[in-house]
Amino acid sequence: MNHTINNSKRVFILGAGSSISHDSAFPSINKFFAKAKEIGIDIKKNFPDLHDYIFNNFGIDVTSRKNEANIETIFTNIEIDLERYQEIKLESVRQQLLKLIKNALIELVNRCGNKEGNLHKFSDRLKDSDTVLTFNWDILLDEILSKKIEQHRKENPIYFGEIQAGCRN
């Protein structure tokens, strides 16, 4: 059986670095707090419980420019501590981290705007029969693909494709 690339189904699996490759403005897990500070988010003032938790448990001052606090490790530890201790203060720490992540990513996406990057190039090469799997919930890729599908639906009213997202909270 001989299939050409035009007739075959393709599956793309994207990992954690896909947004970073789109635009260098997006931080890695070790640069998240430094990036938040760079874009003007005052972690100590606006997220005091989170700031204190990181300092007390990891000995890291996330307000310093050269910190390399791993946001994934910190989030995991918060979740473990919540299961063990179920303290209201820990819930506040988790909520502050989620709000920090949300605020930082919204700001970075807004700064990115309509700038053409690697994810735009990737989406331009996708075909209707392609499948894209990600190991992260990537809001930038989701936004780019949503706009592309909406544009395709307007141009092709009979088209019934959709983004199928799972595990969203």
Coordinates of C-alpha atoms in Angstrom, one line a residue:
M1 CA 0.0 0.0 0.0
N2 CA 1.6 3.2 -1.1
H3 CA 0.2 6.4 0.4
T4 CA 1.4 9.9 -0.5
I5 CA 1.7 12.6 2.2
N6 CA -1.3 14.3 0.7
N7 CA -3.6 11.4 1.3
S8 CA -2.3 10.1 4.6
K9 CA -3.5 11.1 8.0
R10 CA -0.8 12.8 10.1
V11 CA -0.5 13.1 13.9
F12 CA 1.5 15.8 15.5
I13 CA 2.6 15.5 19.1
L14 CA 3.7 18.8 20.8
G15 CA 5.5 19.0 24.1
A16 CA 6.1 21.7 26.6
G17 CA 8.3 23.8 24.3
S18 CA 5.9 24.6 21.6
S19 CA 4.9 28.1 22.9
I20 CA 8.5 29.0 23.6
S21 CA 9.4 28.1 20.0
H22 CA 6.5 30.4 18.8
D23 CA 7.9 33.5 20.5
S24 CA 10.8 33.9 22.8
A25 CA 8.7 36.0 25.1
F26 CA 7.2 32.9 26.6
P27 CA 9.1 31.5 29.6
S28 CA 10.3 28.0 30.3
I29 CA 9.3 26.4 33.7
N30 CA 12.5 27.7 35.2
K31 CA 12.1 31.2 34.0
F32 CA 8.4 31.8 34.7
F33 CA 8.8 34.0 37.9
A34 CA 11.6 36.0 36.3
K35 CA 9.4 36.6 33.2
A36 CA 6.4 37.6 35.5
K37 CA 8.7 40.2 37.1
E38 CA 10.0 41.4 33.7
I39 CA 6.5 42.1 32.5
G40 CA 5.7 44.1 35.6
I41 CA 3.9 41.7 37.9
D42 CA 4.9 42.3 41.6
I43 CA 4.7 38.9 43.1
K44 CA 5.7 39.9 46.6
K45 CA 3.0 42.6 46.7
N46 CA 0.2 40.9 44.7
F47 CA 0.8 37.3 45.7
P48 CA 2.2 37.5 49.3
D49 CA 1.1 34.0 50.4
L50 CA 2.7 32.5 47.3
H51 CA 5.9 34.5 47.7
D52 CA 6.2 33.5 51.4
Y53 CA 5.5 29.8 50.6
I54 CA 8.2 29.7 48.0
F55 CA 10.7 31.4 50.2
N56 CA 9.9 29.3 53.3
N57 CA 9.9 26.0 51.4
F58 CA 12.5 26.4 48.7
G59 CA 14.7 29.3 50.0
I60 CA 14.1 31.1 46.8
D61 CA 13.3 34.8 46.5
V62 CA 11.2 34.9 43.3
T63 CA 11.6 38.7 43.2
S64 CA 15.3 38.4 42.4
R65 CA 16.1 38.6 38.7
K66 CA 18.3 35.5 38.6
N67 CA 16.0 33.1 40.4
E68 CA 15.3 29.8 38.6
A69 CA 12.4 28.6 40.6
N70 CA 10.7 25.7 38.7
I71 CA 7.0 26.5 38.6
E72 CA 6.1 22.9 38.0
T73 CA 8.0 21.7 41.1
I74 CA 6.4 24.4 43.2
F75 CA 2.9 23.6 41.9
T76 CA 3.4 19.9 42.6
N77 CA 4.6 20.7 46.2
I78 CA 1.6 22.9 46.8
E79 CA -0.7 20.1 45.7
I80 CA 1.1 17.5 47.9
D81 CA 1.0 19.8 50.9
L82 CA -2.7 20.4 50.3
E83 CA -3.4 16.7 50.4
R84 CA -1.4 16.3 53.6
Y85 CA -2.4 19.3 55.6
Q86 CA -5.6 20.7 54.1
E87 CA -4.9 24.2 55.4
I88 CA -6.8 27.3 54.2
K89 CA -3.5 29.1 53.8
L90 CA -2.3 26.5 51.3
E91 CA -5.5 26.9 49.3
S92 CA -4.7 30.6 49.2
V93 CA -1.2 29.8 47.9
R94 CA -2.6 27.6 45.2
Q95 CA -5.2 30.2 44.1
Q96 CA -2.5 32.9 44.0
L97 CA -0.3 30.7 41.9
L98 CA -3.1 30.0 39.4
K99 CA -3.9 33.7 39.3
L100 CA -0.3 34.5 38.7
I101 CA -0.1 32.0 35.8
K102 CA -3.3 33.3 34.3
N103 CA -2.3 36.9 34.6
A104 CA 1.2 36.3 33.1
L105 CA 0.0 34.2 30.2
I106 CA -2.8 36.6 29.3
E107 CA -0.2 39.5 29.3
L108 CA 2.3 37.5 27.2
V109 CA -0.4 36.4 24.7
N110 CA -1.6 40.0 24.4
R111 CA 2.0 41.2 23.8
C112 CA 2.4 38.5 21.2
G113 CA -0.7 39.8 19.4
N114 CA -0.9 38.7 15.8
K115 CA 2.8 38.3 15.4
E116 CA 3.5 35.5 13.0
G117 CA 5.5 32.8 14.8
N118 CA 6.3 29.1 14.5
L119 CA 2.8 28.1 15.7
H120 CA 1.2 30.2 13.0
K121 CA 3.5 28.5 10.4
F122 CA 2.6 25.1 11.9
S123 CA -1.1 25.8 11.8
D124 CA -0.9 27.0 8.1
R125 CA 0.5 23.6 7.2
L126 CA -2.2 21.5 8.9
K127 CA -4.7 19.6 6.8
D128 CA -8.3 18.8 7.7
S129 CA -7.4 15.1 8.3
D130 CA -4.5 16.0 10.7
T131 CA -4.6 15.4 14.5
V132 CA -2.7 17.5 17.0
L133 CA -2.0 16.2 20.4
T134 CA -0.4 18.2 23.2
F135 CA 0.9 17.3 26.6
N136 CA 0.1 20.8 27.9
W137 CA -2.9 22.9 27.6
D138 CA -1.4 25.5 25.3
I139 CA -3.6 28.6 25.2
L140 CA -1.6 30.2 22.4
L141 CA -1.9 27.2 20.1
D142 CA -5.6 26.8 21.1
E143 CA -6.2 30.5 20.2
I144 CA -4.4 30.2 16.8
L145 CA -6.2 27.0 15.9
S146 CA -9.6 28.3 17.0
K147 CA -9.2 31.4 14.7
K148 CA -8.1 29.2 11.8
I149 CA -11.1 26.8 12.2
E150 CA -13.5 29.8 12.5
Q151 CA -12.0 31.2 9.3
H152 CA -12.3 27.9 7.6
R153 CA -16.0 27.5 8.7
K154 CA -16.8 30.9 7.2
E155 CA -15.1 30.0 3.9
N156 CA -16.6 26.5 3.9
P157 CA -20.0 26.4 5.5
I158 CA -20.4 22.7 5.0
Y159 CA -17.3 21.9 7.0
F160 CA -18.0 20.2 10.3
G161 CA -14.5 19.9 11.9
E162 CA -13.9 21.1 15.4
I163 CA -11.3 21.4 18.1
Q164 CA -11.8 18.6 20.6
A165 CA -10.3 19.5 23.9
G166 CA -10.1 17.2 26.9
C167 CA -9.3 17.7 30.5
R168 CA -10.0 21.4 30.6
N169 CA -10.9 23.0 33.9

